[in-house]
mmCIF file of C-alpha atoms and ligand atoms in Angstrom:
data_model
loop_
_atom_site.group_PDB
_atom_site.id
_atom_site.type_symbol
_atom_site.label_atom_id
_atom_site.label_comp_id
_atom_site.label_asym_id
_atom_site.label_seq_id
_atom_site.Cartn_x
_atom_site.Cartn_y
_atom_site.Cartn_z
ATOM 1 C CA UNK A 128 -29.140 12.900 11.780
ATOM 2 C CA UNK A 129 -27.934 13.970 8.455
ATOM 3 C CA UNK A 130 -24.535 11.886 6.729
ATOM 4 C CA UNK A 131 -21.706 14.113 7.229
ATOM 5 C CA UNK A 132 -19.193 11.382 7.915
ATOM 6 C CA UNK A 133 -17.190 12.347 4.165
ATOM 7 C CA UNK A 134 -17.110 16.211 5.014
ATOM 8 C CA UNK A 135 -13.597 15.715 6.381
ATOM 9 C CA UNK A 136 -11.081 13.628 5.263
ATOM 10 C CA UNK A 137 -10.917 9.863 5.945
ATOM 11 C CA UNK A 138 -8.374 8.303 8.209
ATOM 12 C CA UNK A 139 -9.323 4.876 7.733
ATOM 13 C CA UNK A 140 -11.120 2.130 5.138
ATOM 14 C CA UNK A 141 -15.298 2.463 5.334
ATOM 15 C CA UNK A 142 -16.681 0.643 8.566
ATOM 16 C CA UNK A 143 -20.107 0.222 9.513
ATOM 17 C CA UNK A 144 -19.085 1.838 13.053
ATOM 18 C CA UNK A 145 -20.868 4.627 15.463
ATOM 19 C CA UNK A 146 -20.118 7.385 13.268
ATOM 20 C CA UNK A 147 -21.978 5.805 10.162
ATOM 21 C CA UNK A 148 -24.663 3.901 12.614
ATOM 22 C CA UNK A 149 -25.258 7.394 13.880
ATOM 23 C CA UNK A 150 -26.668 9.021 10.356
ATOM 24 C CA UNK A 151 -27.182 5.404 8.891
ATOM 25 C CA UNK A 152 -30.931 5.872 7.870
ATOM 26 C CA UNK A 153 -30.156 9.447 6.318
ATOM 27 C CA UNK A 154 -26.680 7.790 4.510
ATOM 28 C CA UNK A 155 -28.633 5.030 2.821
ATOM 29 C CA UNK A 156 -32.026 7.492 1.987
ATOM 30 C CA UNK A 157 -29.439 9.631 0.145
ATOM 31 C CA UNK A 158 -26.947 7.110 -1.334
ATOM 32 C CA UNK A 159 -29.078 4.310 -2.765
ATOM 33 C CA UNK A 160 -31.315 5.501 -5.641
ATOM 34 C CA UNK A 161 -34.839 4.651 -4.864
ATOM 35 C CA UNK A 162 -33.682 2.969 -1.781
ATOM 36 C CA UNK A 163 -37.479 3.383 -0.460
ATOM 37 C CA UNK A 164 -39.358 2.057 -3.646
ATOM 38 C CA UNK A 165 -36.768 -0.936 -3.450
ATOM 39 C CA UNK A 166 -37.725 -1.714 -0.011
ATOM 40 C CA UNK A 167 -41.840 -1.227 -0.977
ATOM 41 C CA UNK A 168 -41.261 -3.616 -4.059
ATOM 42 C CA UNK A 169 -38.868 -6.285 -1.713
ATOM 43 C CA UNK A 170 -41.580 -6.786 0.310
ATOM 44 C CA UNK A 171 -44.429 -6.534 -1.932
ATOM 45 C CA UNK A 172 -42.836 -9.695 -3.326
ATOM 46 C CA UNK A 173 -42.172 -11.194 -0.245
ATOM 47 C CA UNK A 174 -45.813 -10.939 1.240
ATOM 48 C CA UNK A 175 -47.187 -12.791 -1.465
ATOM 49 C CA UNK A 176 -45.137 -15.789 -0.507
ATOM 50 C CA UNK A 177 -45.106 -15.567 3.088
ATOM 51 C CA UNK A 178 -47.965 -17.121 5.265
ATOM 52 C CA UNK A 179 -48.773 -17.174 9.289
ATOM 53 C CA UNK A 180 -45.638 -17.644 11.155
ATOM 54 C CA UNK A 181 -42.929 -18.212 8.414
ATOM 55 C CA UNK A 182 -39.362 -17.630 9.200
ATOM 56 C CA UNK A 183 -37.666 -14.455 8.069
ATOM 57 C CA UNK A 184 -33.739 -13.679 8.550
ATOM 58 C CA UNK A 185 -32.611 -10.303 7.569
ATOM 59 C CA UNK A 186 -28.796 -10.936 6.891
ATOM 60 C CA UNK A 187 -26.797 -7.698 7.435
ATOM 61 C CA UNK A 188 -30.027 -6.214 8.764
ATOM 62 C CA UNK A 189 -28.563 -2.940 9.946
ATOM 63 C CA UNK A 190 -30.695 -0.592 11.916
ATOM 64 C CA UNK A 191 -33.528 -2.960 10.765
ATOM 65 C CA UNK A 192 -35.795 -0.656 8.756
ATOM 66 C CA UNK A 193 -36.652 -3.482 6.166
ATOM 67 C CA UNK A 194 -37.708 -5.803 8.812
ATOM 68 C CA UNK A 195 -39.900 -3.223 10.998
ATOM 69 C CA UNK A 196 -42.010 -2.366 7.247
ATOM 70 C CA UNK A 197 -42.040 -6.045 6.410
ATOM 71 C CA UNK A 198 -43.779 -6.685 9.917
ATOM 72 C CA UNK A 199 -46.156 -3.555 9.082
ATOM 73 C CA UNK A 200 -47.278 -4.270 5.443
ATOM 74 C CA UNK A 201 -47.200 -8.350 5.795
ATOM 75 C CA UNK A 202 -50.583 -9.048 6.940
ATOM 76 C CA UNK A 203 -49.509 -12.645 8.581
ATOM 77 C CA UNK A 204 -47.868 -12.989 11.942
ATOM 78 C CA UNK A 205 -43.709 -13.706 11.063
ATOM 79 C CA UNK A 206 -40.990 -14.759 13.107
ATOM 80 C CA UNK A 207 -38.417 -12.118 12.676
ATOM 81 C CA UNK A 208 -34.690 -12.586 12.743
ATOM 82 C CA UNK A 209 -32.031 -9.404 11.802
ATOM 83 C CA UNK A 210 -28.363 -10.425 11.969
ATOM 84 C CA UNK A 211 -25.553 -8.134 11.950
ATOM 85 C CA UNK A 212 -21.707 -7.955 13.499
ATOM 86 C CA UNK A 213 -22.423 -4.119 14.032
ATOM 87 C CA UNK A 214 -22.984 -3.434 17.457
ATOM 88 C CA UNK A 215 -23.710 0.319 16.607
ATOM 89 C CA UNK A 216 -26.358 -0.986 13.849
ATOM 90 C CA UNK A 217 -28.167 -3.258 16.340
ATOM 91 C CA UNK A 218 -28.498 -0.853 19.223
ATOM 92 C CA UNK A 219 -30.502 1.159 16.975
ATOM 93 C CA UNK A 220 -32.363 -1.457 15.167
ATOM 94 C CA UNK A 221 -33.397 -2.730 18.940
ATOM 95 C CA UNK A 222 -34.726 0.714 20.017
ATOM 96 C CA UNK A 223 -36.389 1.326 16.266
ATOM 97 C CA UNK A 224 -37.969 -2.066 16.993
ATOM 98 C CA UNK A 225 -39.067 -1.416 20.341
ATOM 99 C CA UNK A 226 -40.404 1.568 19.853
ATOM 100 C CA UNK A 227 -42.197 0.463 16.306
ATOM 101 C CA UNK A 228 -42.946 -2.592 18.855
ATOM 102 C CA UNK A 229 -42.369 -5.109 16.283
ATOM 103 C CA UNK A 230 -40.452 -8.588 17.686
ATOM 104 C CA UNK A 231 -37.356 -9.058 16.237
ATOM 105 C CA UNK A 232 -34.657 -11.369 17.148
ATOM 106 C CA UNK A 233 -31.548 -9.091 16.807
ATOM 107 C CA UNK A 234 -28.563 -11.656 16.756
ATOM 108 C CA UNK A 235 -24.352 -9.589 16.713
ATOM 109 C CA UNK A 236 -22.439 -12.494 14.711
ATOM 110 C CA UNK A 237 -20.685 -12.612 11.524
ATOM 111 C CA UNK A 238 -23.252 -14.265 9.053
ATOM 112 C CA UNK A 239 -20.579 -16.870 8.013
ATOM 113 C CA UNK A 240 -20.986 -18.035 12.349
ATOM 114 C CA UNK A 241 -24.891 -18.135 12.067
ATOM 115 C CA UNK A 242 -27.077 -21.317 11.718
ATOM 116 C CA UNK A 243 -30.208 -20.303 9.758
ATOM 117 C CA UNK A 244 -32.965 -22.722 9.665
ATOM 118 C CA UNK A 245 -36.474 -23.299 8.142
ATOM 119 C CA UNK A 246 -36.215 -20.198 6.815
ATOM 120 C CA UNK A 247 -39.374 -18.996 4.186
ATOM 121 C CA UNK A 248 -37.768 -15.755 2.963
ATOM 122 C CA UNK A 249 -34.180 -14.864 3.250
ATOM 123 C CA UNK A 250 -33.449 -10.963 2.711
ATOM 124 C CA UNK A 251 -30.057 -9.531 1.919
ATOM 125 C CA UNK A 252 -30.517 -5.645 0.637
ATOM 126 C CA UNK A 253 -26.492 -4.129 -0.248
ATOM 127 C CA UNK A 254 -25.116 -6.426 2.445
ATOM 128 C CA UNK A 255 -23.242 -9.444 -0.035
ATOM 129 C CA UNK A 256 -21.297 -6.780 -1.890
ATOM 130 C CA UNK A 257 -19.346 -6.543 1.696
ATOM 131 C CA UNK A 258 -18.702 -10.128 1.694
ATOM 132 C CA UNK A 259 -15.162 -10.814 0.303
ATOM 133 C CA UNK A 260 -15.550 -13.265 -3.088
ATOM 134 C CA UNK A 261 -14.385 -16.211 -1.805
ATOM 135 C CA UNK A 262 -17.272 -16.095 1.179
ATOM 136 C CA UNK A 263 -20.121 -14.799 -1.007
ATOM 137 C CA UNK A 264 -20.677 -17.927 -2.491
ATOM 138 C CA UNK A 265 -19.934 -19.675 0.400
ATOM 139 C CA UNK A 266 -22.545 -17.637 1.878
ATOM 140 C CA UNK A 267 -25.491 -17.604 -0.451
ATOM 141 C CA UNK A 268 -24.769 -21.681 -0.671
ATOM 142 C CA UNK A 269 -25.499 -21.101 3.131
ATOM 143 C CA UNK A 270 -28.312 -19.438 2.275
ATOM 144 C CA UNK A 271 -30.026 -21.765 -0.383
ATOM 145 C CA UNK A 272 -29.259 -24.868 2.609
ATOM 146 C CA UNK A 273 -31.193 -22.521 5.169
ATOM 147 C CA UNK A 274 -34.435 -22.317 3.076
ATOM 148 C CA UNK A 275 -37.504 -24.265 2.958
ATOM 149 C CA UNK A 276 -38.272 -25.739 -0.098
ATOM 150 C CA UNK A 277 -39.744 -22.952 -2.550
ATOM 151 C CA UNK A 278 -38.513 -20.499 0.110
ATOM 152 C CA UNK A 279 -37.354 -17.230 -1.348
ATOM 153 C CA UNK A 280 -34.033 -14.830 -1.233
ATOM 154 C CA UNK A 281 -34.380 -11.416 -1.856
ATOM 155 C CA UNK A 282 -31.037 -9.081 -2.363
ATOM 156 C CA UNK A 283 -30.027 -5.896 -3.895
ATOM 157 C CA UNK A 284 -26.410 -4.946 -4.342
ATOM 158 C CA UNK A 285 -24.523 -2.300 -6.340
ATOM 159 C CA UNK A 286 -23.479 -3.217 -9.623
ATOM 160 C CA UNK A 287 -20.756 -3.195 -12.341
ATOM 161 C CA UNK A 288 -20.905 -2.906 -15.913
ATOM 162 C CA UNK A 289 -18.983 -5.509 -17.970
ATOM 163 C CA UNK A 290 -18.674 -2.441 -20.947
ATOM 164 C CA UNK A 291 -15.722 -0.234 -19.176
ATOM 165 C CA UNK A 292 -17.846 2.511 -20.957
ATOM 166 C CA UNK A 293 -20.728 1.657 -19.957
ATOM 167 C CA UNK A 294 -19.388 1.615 -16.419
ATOM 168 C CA UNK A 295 -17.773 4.893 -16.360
ATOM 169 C CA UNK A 296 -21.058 6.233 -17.519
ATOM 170 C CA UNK A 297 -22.914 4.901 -14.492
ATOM 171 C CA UNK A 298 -20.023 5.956 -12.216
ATOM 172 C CA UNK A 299 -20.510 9.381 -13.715
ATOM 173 C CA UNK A 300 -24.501 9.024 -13.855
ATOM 174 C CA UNK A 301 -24.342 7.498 -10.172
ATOM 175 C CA UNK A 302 -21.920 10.458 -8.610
ATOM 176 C CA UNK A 303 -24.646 13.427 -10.453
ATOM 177 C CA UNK A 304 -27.377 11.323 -8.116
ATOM 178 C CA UNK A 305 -25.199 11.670 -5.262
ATOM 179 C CA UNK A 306 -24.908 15.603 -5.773
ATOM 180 C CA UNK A 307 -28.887 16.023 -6.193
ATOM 181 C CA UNK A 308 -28.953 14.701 -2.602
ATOM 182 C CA UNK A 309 -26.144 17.667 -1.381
ATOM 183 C CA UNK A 310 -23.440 15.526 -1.300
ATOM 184 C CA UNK A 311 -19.894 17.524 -2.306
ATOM 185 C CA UNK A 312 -17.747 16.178 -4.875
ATOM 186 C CA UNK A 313 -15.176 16.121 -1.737
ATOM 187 C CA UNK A 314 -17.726 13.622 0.797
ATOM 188 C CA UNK A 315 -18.012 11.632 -3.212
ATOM 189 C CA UNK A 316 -14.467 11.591 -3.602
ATOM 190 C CA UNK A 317 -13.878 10.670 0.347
ATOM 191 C CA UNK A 318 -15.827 8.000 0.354
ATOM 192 C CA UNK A 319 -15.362 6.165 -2.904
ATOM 193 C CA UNK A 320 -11.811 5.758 -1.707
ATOM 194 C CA UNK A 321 -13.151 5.002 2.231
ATOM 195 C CA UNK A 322 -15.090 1.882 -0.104
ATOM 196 C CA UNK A 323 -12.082 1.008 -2.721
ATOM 197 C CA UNK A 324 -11.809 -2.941 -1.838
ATOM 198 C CA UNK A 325 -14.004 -3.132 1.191
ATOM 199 C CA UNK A 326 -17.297 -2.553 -1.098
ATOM 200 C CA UNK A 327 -16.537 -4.740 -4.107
ATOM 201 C CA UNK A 328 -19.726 -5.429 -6.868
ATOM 202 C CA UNK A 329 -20.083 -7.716 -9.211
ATOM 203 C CA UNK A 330 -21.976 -7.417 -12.405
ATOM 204 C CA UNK A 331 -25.782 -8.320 -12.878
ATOM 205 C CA UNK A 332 -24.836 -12.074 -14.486
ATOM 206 C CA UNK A 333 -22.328 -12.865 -11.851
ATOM 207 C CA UNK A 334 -24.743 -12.188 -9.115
ATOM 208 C CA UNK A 335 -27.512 -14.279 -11.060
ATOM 209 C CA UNK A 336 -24.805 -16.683 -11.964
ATOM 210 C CA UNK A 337 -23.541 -17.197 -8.063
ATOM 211 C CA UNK A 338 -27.334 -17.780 -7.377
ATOM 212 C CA UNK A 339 -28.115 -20.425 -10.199
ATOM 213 C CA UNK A 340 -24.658 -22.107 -8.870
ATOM 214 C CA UNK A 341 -25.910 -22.545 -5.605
ATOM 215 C CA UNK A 342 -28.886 -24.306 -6.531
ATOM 216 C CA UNK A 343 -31.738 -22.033 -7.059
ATOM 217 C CA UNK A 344 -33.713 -22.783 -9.572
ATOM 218 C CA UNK A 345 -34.847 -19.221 -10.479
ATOM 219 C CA UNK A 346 -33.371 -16.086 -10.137
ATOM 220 C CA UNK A 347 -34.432 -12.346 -11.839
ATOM 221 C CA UNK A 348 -34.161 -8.875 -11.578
ATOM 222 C CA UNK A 349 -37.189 -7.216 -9.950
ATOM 223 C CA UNK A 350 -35.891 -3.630 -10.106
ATOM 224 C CA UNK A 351 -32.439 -1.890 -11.180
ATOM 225 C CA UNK A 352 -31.233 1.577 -11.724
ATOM 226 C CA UNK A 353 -28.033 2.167 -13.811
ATOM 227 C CA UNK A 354 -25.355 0.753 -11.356
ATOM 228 C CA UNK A 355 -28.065 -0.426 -8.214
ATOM 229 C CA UNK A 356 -30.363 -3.888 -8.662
ATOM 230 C CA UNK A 357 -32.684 -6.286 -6.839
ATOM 231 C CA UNK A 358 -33.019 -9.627 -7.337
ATOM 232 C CA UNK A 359 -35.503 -12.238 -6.510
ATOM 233 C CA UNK A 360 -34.480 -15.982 -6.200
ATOM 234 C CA UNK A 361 -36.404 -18.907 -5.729
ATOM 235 C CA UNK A 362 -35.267 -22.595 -4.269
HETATM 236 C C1 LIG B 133 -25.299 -1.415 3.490
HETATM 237 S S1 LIG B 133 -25.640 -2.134 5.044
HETATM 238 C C2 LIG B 133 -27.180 -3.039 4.752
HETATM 239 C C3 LIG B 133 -28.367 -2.174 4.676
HETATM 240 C C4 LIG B 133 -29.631 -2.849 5.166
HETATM 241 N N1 LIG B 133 -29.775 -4.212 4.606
HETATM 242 C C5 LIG B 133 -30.831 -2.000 4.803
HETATM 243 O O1 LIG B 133 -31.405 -2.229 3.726
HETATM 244 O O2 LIG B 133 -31.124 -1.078 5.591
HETATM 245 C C6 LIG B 133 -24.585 -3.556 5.208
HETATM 246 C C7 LIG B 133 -24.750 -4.177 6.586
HETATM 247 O O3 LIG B 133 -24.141 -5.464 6.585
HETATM 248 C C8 LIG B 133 -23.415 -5.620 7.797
HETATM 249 N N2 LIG B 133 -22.348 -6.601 7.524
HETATM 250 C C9 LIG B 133 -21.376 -6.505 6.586
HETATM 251 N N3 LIG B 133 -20.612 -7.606 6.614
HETATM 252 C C10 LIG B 133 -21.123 -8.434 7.584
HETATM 253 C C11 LIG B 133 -20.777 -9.717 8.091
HETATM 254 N N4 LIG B 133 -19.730 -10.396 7.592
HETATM 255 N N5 LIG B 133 -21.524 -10.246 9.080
HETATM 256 C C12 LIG B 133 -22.589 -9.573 9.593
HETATM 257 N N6 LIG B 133 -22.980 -8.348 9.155
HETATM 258 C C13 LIG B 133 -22.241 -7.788 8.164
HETATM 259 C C14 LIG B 133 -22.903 -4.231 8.141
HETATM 260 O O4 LIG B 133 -22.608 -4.106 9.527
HETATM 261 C C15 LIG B 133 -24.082 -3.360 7.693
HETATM 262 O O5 LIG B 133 -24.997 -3.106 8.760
HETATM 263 O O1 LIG B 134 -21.161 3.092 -3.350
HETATM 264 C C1 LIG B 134 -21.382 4.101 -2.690
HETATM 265 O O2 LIG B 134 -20.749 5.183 -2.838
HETATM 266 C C2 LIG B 134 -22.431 4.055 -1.665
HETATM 267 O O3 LIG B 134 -22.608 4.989 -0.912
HETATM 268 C C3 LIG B 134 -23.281 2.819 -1.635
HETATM 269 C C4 LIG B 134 -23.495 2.272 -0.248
HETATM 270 C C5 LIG B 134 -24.037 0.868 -0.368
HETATM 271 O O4 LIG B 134 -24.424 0.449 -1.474
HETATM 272 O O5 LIG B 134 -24.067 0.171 0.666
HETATM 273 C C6 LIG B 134 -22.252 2.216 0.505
HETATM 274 C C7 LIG B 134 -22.213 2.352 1.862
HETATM 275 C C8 LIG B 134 -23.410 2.615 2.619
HETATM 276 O O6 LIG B 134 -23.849 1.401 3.165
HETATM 277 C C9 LIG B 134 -24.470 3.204 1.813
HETATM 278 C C10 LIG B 134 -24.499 3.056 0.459
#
């Protein structure tokens, strides 16, 4: 179904609810630049560290597209975990699953409530930016516990410029993307406010920063576009 949710105007702060579950795939296709070639690169990267049976967790897996292509490009057997607090999201990533038939242990809980474990690869794609600051480090400290030794974390969040012109620009440059995929200036306007203070981005150094802190010992950028990046971490 195509993203109409910011034709009209919005009543309430973004939520990752029915109404967005319903045209999720389309909304993400359309609003994250390169959002496919991402995903190919993610787990390009990830296959060369994974072997038979490693554990993979998918935190804020959504309607679990990244996990289903992992499972179909990896050529090892995985054990594969998605964990969201969407209902909406995981109803669909169960029936994409099923009828992909790939196994994947869907699990509705906050991530802060979940006990990962011998985990080889930890992904994380435009999920930590929802994470209020305080959590996210919290979080990702979670995450660097969770992992086997040389395990890996992959994430991609949206960005912020510490140049204020530089950041207007890629507002500006990031809004013309929008409009090449047919969204309005009204949905653009709609749901930049629907996002003020629930989506909140940090810059490319804080992000590598709040990984270093929690005890990785590597962490780089495998792919960025203006105000949109990837990073790979390793324990
Ligand atoms: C932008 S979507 C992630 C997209 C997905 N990783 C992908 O690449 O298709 C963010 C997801 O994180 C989930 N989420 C946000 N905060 C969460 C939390 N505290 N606990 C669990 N899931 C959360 C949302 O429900 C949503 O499905
Ligand atoms: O920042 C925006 O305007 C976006 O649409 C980005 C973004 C994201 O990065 O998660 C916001 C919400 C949706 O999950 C899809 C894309």
């Amino acid at each position: 179904m195509v993203d109409k949710v910011f034709e009209k105007s919005i009543i309430k702060q973004f939520e990752f609810d029915e109404e967005v579950a319903s045209v999720f795939d389309d909304m993400l296709n359309r609003s994250v630049p390169f959002y496919k070639e991402m995903q190919r690169l993610s787990i390009n990267f990830a296959c060369n560290f994974l072997d038979e049976n490693d554990k993979v967790y998918d935190l804020g897996c959504s309607t679990a597209s990244t996990l289903i292509e992992l499972s179909k490009h990896c050529e090892h057997n995985l054990e594969l975990i998605g964990i969201d607090n969407s209902t909406a999201m995981l109803n669909r990533a169960a029936k994409k699953a099923k009828a992909f038939g790939v196994d994947i242990e869907l699990i509705n809980k906050d991530l802060h409530d979940v006990n990962y474990c011998d985990a080889k690869l930890i992904l994380s794609n435009y999920t930590l930016q929802f994470i209020r600051p305080l959590q996210r480090e919290k979080l990702v400290k979670k995450v660097f516990d969770s992992l086997k030794d040389e395990g890996i974390f992959i994430f991609s969040e949206k960005v912020i410029s510490s140049n204020s012109k530089l950041n207007k620009q890629s507002i500006d440059e990031y809004y013309e993307f929008k409009k090449t995929q047919g969204y309005s200036e009204f949905e653009i306007s709609q749901k930049r406010e629907a996002l003020e203070n629930v989506l909140i981005p940090y810059t490319e150094e804080e992000n590598k920063k709040m990984i270093l802190d929690a005890g990785f010992s590597h962490c780089e950028t495998i792919f960025k576009w203006v105000n949109f990046a990837t990073f790979i971490a390793i324990k």
